[in-house]
Short mmCIF file of C-alpha atoms and ligand atoms in Angstrom, two decimals:
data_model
loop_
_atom_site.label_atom_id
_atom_site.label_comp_id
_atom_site.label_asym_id
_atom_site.label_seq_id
_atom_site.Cartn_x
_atom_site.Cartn_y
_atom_site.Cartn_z
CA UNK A 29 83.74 -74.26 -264.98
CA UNK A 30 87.13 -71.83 -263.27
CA UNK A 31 87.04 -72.61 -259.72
CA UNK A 32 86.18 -70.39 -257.34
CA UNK A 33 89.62 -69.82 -255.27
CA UNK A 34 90.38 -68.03 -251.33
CA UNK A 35 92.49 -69.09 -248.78
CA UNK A 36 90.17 -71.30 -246.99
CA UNK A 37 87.36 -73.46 -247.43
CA UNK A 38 84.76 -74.24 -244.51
CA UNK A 39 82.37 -77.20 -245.21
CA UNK A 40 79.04 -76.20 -242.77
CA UNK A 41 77.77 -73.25 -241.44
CA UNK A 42 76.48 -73.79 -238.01
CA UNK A 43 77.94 -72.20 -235.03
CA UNK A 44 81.21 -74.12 -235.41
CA UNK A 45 81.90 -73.34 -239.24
CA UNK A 46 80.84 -69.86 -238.52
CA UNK A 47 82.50 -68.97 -235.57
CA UNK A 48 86.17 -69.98 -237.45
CA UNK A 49 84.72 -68.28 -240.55
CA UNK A 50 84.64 -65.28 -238.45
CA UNK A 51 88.03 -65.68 -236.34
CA UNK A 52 89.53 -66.43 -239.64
CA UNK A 53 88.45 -63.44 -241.95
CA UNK A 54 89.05 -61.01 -239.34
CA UNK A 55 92.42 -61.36 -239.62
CA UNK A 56 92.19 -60.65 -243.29
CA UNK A 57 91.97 -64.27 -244.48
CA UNK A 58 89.75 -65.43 -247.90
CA UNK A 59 86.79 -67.39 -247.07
CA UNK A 60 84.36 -69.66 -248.46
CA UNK A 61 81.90 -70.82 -246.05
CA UNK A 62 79.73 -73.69 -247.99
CA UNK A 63 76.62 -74.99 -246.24
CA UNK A 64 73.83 -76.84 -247.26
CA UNK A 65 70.99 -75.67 -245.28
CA UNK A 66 68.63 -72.43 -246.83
CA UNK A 67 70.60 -70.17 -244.36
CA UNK A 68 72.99 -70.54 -242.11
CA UNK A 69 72.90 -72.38 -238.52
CA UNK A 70 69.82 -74.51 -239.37
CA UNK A 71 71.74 -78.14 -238.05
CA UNK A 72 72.43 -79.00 -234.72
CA UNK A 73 73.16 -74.92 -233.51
CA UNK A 74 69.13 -74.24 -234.22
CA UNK A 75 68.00 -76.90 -232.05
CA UNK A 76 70.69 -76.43 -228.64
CA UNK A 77 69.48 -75.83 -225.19
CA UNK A 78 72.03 -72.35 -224.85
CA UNK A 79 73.50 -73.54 -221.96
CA UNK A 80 77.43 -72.58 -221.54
CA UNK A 81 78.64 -75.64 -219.69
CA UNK A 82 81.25 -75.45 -216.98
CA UNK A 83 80.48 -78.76 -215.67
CA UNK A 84 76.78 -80.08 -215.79
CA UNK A 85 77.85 -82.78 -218.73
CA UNK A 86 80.07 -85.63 -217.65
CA UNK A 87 82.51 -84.69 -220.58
CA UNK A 88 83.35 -81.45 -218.61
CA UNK A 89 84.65 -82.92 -216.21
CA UNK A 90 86.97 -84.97 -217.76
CA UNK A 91 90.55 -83.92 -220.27
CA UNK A 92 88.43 -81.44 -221.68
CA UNK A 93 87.86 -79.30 -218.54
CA UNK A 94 90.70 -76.57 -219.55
CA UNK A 95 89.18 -76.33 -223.28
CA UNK A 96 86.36 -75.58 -221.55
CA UNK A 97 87.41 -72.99 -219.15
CA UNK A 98 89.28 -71.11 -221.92
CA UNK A 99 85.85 -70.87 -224.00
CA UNK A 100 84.33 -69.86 -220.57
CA UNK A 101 86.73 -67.19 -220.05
CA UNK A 102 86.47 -65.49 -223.48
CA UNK A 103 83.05 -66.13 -223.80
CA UNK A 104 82.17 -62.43 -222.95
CA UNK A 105 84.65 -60.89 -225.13
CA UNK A 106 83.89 -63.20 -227.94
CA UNK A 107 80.14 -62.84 -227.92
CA UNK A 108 80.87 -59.03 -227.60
CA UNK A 109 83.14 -58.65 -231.07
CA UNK A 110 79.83 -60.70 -232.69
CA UNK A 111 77.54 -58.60 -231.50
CA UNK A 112 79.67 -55.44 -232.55
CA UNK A 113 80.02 -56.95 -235.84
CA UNK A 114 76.29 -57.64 -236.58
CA UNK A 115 74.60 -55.04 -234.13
CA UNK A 116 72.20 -58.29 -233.27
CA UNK A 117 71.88 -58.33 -229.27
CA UNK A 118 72.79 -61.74 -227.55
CA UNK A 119 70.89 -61.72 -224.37
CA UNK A 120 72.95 -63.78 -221.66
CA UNK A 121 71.25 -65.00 -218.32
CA UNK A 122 74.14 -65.94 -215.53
CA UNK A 123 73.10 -66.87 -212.92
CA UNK A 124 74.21 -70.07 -213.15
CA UNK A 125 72.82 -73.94 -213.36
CA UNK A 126 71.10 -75.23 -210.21
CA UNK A 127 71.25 -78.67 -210.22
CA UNK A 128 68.50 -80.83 -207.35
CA UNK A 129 68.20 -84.07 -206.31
CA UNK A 130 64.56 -85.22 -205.73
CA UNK A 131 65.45 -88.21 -202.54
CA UNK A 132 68.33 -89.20 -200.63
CA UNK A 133 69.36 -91.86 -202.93
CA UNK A 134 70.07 -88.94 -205.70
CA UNK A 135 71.32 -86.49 -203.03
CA UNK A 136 73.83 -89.52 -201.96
CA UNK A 137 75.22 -90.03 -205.64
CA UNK A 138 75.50 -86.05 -206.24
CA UNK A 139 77.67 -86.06 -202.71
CA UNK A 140 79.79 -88.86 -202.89
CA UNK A 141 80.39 -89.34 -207.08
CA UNK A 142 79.54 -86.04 -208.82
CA UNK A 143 80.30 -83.18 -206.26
CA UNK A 144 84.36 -84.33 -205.75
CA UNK A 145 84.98 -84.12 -209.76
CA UNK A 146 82.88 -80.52 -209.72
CA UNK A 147 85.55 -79.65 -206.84
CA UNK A 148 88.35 -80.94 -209.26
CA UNK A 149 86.81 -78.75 -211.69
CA UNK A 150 88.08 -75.27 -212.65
CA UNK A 151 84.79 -73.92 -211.13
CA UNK A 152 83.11 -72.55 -208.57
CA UNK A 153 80.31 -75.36 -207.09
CA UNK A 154 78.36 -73.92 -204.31
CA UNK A 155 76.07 -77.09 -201.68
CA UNK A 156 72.52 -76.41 -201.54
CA UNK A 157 70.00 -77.41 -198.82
CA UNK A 158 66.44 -77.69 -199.85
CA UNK A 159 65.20 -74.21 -198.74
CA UNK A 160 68.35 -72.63 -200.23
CA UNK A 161 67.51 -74.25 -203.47
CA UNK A 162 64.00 -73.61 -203.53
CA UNK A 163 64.61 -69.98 -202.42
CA UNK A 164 66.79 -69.53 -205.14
CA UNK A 165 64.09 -70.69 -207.83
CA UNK A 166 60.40 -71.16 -206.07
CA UNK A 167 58.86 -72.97 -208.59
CA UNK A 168 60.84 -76.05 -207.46
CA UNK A 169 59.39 -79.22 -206.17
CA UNK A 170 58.28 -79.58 -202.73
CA UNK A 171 60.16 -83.13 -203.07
CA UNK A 172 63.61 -81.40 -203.60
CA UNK A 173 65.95 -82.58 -201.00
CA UNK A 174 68.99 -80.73 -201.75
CA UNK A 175 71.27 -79.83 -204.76
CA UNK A 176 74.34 -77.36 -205.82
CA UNK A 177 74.61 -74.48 -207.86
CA UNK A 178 77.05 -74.13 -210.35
CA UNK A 179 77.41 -70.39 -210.43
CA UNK A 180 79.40 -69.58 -213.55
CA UNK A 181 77.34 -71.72 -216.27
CA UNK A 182 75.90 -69.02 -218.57
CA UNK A 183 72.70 -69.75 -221.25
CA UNK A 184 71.23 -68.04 -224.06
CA UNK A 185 69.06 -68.71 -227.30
CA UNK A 186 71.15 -70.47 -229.87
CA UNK A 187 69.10 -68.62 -232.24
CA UNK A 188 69.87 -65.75 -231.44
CA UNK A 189 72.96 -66.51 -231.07
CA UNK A 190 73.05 -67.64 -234.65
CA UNK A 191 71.56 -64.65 -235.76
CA UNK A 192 74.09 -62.60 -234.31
CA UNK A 193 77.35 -65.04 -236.28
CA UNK A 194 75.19 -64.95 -239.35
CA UNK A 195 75.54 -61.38 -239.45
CA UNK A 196 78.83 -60.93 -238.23
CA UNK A 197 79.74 -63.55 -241.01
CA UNK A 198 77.69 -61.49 -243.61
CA UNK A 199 78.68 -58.33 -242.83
CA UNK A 200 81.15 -57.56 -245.42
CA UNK A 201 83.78 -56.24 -242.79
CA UNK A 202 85.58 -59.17 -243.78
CA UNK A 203 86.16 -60.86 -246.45
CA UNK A 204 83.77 -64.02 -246.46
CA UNK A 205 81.55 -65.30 -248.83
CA UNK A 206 78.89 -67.70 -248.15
CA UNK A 207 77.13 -70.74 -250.78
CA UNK A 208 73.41 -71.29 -249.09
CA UNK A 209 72.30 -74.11 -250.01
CA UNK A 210 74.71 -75.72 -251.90
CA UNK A 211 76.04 -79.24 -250.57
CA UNK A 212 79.88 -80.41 -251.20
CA UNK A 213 80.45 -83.71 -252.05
CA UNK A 214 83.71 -84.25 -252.39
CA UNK A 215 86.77 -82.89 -250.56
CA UNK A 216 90.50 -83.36 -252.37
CA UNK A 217 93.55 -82.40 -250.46
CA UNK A 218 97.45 -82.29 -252.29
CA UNK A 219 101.13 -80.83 -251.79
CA UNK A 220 99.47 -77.49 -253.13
CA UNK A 221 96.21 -77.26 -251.68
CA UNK A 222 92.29 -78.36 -251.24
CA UNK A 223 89.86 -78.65 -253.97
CA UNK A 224 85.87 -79.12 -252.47
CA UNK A 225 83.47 -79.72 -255.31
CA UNK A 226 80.06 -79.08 -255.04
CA UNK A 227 77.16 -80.98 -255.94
CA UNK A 228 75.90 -78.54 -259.01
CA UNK A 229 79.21 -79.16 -259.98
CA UNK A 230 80.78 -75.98 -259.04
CA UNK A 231 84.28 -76.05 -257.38
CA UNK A 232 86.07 -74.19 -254.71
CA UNK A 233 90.34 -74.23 -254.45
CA UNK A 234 91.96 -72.80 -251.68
CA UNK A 235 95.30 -73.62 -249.19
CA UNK A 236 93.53 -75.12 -246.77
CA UNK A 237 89.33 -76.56 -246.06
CA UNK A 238 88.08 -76.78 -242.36
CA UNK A 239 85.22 -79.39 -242.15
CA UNK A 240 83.02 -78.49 -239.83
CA UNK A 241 80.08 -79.84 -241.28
CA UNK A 242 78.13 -81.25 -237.75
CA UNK A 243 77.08 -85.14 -237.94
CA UNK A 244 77.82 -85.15 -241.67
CA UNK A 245 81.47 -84.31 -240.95
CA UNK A 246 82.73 -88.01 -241.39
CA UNK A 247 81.32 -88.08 -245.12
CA UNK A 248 85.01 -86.19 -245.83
CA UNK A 249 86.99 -87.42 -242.83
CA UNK A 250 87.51 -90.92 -244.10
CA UNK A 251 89.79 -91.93 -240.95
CA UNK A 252 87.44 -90.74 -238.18
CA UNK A 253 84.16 -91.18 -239.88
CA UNK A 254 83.82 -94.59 -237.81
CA UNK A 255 83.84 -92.31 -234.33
CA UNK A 256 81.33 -90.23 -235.47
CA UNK A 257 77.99 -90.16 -235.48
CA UNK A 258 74.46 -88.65 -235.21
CA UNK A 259 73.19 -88.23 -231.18
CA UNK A 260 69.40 -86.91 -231.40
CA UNK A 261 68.13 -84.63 -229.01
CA UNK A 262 64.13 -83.34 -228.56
CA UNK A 263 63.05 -80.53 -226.93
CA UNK A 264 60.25 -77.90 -226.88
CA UNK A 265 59.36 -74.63 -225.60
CA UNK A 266 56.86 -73.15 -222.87
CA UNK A 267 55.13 -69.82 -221.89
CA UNK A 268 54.18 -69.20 -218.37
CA UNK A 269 51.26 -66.99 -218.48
CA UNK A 270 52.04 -63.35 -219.13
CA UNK A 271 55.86 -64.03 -218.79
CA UNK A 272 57.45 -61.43 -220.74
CA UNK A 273 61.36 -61.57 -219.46
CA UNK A 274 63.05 -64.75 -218.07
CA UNK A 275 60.63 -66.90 -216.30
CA UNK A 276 63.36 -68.54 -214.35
CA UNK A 277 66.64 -67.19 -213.10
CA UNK A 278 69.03 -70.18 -213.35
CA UNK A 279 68.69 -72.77 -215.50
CA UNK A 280 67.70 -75.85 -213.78
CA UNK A 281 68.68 -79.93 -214.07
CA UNK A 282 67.83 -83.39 -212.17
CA UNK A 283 68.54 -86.60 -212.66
CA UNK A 284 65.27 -88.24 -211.57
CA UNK A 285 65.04 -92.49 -211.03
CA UNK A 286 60.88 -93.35 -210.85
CA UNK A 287 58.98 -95.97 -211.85
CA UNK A 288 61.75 -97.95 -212.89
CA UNK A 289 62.71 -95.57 -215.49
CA UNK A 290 65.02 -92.48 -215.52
CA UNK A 291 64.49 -89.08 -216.75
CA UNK A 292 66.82 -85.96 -216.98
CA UNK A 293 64.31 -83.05 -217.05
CA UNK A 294 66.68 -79.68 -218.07
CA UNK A 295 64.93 -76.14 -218.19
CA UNK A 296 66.45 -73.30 -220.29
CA UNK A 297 65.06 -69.89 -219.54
CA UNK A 298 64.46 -67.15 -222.34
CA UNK A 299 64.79 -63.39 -222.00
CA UNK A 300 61.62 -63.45 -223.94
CA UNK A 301 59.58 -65.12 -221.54
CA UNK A 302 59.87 -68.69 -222.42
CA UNK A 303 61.64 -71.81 -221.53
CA UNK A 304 62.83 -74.22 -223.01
CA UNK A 305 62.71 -77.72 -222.05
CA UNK A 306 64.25 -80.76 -222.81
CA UNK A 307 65.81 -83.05 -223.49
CA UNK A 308 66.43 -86.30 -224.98
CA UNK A 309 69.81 -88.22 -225.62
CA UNK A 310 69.63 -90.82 -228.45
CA UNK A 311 72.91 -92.02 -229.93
CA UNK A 312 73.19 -93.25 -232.85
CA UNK A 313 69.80 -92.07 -234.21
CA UNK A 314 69.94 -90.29 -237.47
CA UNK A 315 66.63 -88.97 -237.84
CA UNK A 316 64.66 -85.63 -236.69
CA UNK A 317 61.23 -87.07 -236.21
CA UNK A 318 59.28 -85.63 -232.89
CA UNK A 319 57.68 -88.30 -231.27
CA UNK A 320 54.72 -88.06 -228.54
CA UNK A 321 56.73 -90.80 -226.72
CA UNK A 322 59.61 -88.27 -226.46
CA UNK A 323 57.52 -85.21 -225.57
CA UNK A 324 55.86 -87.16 -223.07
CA UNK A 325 59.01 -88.48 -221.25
CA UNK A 326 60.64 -84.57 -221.02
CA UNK A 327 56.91 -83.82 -219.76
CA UNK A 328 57.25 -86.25 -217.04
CA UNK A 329 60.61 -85.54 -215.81
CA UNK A 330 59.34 -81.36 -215.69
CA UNK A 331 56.89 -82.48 -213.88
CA UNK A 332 58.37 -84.00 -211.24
CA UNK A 333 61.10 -81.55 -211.06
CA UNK A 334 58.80 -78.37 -211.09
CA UNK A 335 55.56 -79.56 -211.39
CA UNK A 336 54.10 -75.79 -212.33
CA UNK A 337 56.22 -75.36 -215.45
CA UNK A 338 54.53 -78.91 -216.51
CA UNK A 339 51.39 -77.23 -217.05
CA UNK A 340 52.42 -74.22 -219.17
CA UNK A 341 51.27 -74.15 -222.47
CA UNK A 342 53.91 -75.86 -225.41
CA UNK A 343 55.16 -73.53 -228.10
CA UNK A 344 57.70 -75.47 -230.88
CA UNK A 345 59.01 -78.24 -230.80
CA UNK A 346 61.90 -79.64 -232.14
CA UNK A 347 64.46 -82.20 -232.71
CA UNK A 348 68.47 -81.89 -233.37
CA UNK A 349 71.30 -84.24 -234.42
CA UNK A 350 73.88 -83.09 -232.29
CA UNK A 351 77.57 -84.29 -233.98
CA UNK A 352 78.59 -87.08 -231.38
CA UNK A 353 82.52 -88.39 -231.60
CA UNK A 354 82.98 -91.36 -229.32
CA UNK A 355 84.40 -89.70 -226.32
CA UNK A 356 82.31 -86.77 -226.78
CA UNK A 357 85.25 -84.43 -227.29
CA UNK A 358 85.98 -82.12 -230.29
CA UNK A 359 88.12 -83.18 -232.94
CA UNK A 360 90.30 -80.31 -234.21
CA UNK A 361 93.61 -80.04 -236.38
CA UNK A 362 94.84 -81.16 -239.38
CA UNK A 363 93.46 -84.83 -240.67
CA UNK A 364 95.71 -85.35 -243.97
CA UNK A 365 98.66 -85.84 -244.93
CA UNK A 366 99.43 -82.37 -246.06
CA UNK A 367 98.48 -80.36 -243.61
CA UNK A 368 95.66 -78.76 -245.30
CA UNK A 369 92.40 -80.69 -244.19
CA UNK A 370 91.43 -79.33 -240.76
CA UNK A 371 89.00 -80.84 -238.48
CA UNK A 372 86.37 -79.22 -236.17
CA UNK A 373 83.82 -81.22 -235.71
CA UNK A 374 82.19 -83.90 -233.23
CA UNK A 375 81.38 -81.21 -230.21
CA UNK A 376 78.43 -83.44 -229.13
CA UNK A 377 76.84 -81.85 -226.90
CA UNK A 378 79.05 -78.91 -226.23
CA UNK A 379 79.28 -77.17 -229.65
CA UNK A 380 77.49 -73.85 -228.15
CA UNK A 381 79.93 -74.21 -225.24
CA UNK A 382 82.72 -74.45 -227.22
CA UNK A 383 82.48 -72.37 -230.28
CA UNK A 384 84.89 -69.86 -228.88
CA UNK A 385 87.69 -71.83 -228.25
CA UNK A 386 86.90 -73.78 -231.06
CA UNK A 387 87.58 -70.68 -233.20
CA UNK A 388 90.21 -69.28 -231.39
CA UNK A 389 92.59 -72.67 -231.94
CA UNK A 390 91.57 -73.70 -235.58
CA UNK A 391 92.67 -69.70 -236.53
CA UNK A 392 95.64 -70.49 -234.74
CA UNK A 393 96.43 -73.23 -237.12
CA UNK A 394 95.03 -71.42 -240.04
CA UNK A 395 97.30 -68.14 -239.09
CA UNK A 396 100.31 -70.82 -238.15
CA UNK A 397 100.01 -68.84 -234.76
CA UNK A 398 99.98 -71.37 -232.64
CA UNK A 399 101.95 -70.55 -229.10
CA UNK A 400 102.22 -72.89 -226.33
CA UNK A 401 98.65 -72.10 -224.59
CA UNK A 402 96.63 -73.39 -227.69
CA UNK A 403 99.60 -76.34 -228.36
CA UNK A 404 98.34 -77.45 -224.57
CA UNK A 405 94.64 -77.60 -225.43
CA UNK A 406 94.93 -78.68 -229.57
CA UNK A 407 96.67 -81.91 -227.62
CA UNK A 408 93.23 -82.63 -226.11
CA UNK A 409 91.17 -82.44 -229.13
CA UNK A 410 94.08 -83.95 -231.27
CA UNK A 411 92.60 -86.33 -234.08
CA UNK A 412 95.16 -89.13 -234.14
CA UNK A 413 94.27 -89.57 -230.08
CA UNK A 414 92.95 -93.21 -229.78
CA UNK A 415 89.19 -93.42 -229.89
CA UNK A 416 87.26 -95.79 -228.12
CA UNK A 417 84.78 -98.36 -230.24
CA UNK A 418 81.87 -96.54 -231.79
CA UNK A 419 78.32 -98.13 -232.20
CA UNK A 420 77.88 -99.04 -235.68
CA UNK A 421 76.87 -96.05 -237.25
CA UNK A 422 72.95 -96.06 -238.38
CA UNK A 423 71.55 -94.40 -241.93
CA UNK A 424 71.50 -90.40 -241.35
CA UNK A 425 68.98 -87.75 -242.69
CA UNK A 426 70.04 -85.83 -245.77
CA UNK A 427 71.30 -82.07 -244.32
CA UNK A 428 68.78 -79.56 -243.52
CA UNK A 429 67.98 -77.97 -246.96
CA UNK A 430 64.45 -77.21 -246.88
CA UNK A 431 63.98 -76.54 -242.89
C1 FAD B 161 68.55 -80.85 -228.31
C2 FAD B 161 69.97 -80.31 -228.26
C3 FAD B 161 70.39 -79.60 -227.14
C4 FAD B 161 71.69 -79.10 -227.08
N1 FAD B 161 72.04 -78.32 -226.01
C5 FAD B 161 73.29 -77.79 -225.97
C6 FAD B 161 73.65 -76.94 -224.90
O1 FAD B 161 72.86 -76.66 -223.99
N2 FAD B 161 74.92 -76.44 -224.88
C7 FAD B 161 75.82 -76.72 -225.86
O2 FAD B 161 76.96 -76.27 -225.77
N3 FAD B 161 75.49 -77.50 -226.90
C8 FAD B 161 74.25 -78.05 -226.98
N4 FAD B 161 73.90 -78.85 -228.03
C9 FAD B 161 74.93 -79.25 -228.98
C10 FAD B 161 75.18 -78.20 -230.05
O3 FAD B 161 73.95 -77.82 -230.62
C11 FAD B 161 76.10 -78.78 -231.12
O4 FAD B 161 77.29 -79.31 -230.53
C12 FAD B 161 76.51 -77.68 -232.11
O5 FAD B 161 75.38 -77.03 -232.61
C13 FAD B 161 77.30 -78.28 -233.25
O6 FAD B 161 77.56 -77.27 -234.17
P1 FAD B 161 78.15 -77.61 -235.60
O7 FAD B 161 78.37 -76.32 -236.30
O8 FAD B 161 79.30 -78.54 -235.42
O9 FAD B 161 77.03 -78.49 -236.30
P2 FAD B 161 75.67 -78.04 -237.00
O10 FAD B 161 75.02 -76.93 -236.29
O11 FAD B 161 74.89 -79.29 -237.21
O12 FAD B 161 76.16 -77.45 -238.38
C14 FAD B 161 76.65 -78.27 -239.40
C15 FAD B 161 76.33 -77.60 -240.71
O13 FAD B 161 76.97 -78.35 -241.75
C16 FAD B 161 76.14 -78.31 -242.88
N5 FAD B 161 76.50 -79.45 -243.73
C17 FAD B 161 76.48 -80.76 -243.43
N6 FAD B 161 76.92 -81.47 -244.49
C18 FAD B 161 77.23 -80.59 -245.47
C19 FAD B 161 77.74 -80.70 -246.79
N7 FAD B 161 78.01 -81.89 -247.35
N8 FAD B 161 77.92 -79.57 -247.52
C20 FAD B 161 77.65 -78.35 -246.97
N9 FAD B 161 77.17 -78.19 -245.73
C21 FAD B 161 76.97 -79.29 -244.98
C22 FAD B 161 74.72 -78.40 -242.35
O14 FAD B 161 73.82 -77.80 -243.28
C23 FAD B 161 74.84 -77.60 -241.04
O15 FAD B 161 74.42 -76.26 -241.20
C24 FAD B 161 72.60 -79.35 -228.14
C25 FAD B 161 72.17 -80.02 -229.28
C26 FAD B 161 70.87 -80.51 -229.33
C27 FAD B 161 70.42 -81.23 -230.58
#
């Protein structure tokens, strides 16, 4: 069988592989975007929270704090050329993250350990007293004692969000064309270019392949593959009563110690109505079971954090494998030695955050455009940086073909 040729290859489809499929072909590139799932964006990007990040996950706040405030500052634009491109509507809520602390013991950490690295931050972080924060969302526990706001965190549904790549990918403005479900198994890289073959045997040749294939990435990065791994995350979805727009207008985290156990309770509104709710933090664990144990925990940690939305009916629920490296920053730029095998993978829990940037650079490398602005910030996410130890890496589901 000939095989199929282009300039690049891109091994997954999820908001990563798509966003760089995009970036790329619009500046009249060949692509081949390969992913194994039915459709596109069914891995880690269909189960995200949606929030844009500034600095509510430790790995904000450390290196990777000017990646992030480049992807925060083109956000807009980016999301934008998408939605011109697919004419699919990305609803954005900004009023920021609101972040409480439930007793003085929490309110104490936030002050003396977490508020000086927000302030170190690119970003705005504005002190809360109780009444400010509980003005700012009601539905708040009586037992908040304080908290900040973190005013230029954005969120939106990753599925919709996903719709709106899909077609910007599919819209045959540019030249990209897509396998559905069809898995690659092997990846080849030489002097004069890539080869990926696929599992019925088909193969694709082109100058260079990006693998951006989630927490399967390390089946074709051979060096890294022992940094990466599989972090699970569960969440679900509730409807207030009648709620037709966004139940909530900031999206809302604790960090709650009780009963000898600790729970990290993080609500996502929807312009629909909904809210979604979460969320779990497993590393290491390959699988994408729901289990009652972890519904219960997020229920518990809602509860105490705003006891109301504990008692709003459940809609899905769902578990993601979110693509973990071990320092929970992105690995981007070439992994071979030719040049021609380009990382973009292990995001963790940033990938929605990131996407933009994460485009923006790898076309930079693709395009050989790189100027001195994305040379600062490829440096971070360099893959020859030196990793810390992993944990062993467990067995991993098959990708999502039939979901
Ligand atoms: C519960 C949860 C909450 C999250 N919340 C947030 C959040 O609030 N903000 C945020 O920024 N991020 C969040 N994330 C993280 C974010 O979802 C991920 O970082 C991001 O989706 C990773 O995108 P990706 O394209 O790298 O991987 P994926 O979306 O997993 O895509 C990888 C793709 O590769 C394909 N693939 C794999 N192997 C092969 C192969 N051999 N051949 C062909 N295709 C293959 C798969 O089919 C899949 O479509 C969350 C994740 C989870 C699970």
């Amino acid at each position: 069988m000939p095989a199929e040729t282009c300039d690049v290859v891109i091994i997954g489809g999820g908001v990563i592989g798509c966003a760089i499929a995009h970036r790329v072909a619009s500046r009249g590139t060949s692509v081949v975007l390969v992913d194994a799932g039915q459709r596109l964006g069914l891995g880690a990007s269909d189960g995200a929270m949606g929030g844009i990040l500034t600095q509510t996950e430790p790995s904000c706040l450390g290196p990777l704090s000017s990646v992030i405030k480049r992807s925060r500052d083109i956000y807009p634009g980016w999301l934008e050329e998408i939605q011109a491109a697919s004419g699919v509507e990305v609803p954005v809520l900004d009023g920021g993250d609101i972040q409480v602390a439930l007793d003085d013991d929490e309110m104490r950490r936030l002050e003396s350990k977490v508020l000086p690295q927000w302030q170190n931050s690119p970003f705005a972080v504005v002190q809360l007293s109780a009444a400010e924060a509980r003005s700012l969302e009601p539905l708040l526990s009586e037992r908040v004692v304080g908290g900040f706001l973190l005013p230029e965190e954005l969120a939106l549904d990753p599925r919709v969000l996903m719709a709106a790549l899909t077609g910007a990918v599919l819209s045959g403005r540019t030249p990209i064309r897509v396998l559905s479900a069809v898995r690659a198994v092997d990846l080849r890289t030489g002097p004069g270019g890539v080869e990926v073959e696929l599992h019925d045997g088909r193969r694709v040749s082109a100058d260079t392949a990006v693998v951006a294939a989630g927490h399967l990435s390390g089946v074709f990065l051979p060096h890294h593959s022992a940094y990466l791994f599989p972090i699970k995350g569960v969440a679900f979805d509730v409807r207030p009563p009648g709620a037709v727009t966004y139940p909530l207008r900031h999206h809302v985290f604790a960090e709650i110690r009780q009963d000898g156990r600790e729970y990290y309770p993080y609500l996502v509104p929807r312009y629909d109505g909904r809210v979604a709710v979460g969320v779990t933090y497993e590393e290491n664990v390959g699988d994408v079971t729901v289990t009652a144990a972890a519904i219960e925990e997020i229920r518990r940690g809602v509860a105490a954090l705003m006891p109301k939305a504990a008692t709003w009916p459940i809609g899905r629920r769902w578990a993601g494998l979110r693509p973990g490296s071990a320092d929970h920053m992105p690995i981007l730029g070439p992994v071979d030695d030719h040049g021609r095998v380009l990382a973009a993978t292990g995001h963790s829990g940033l990938g929605v955050t990131l996407a933009p940037v994460t485009a923006e650079l790898v076309g930079a490398l693709v395009d050989g455009t790189v100027g001195p602005r994305e040379k600062e910030l490829l440096a971070i996410c360099r893959p020859d940086r030196p990793f810390p130890a992993a944990p062993p890496t467990p067995p991993v589901s098959p990708p999502p073909t039939a979901r």
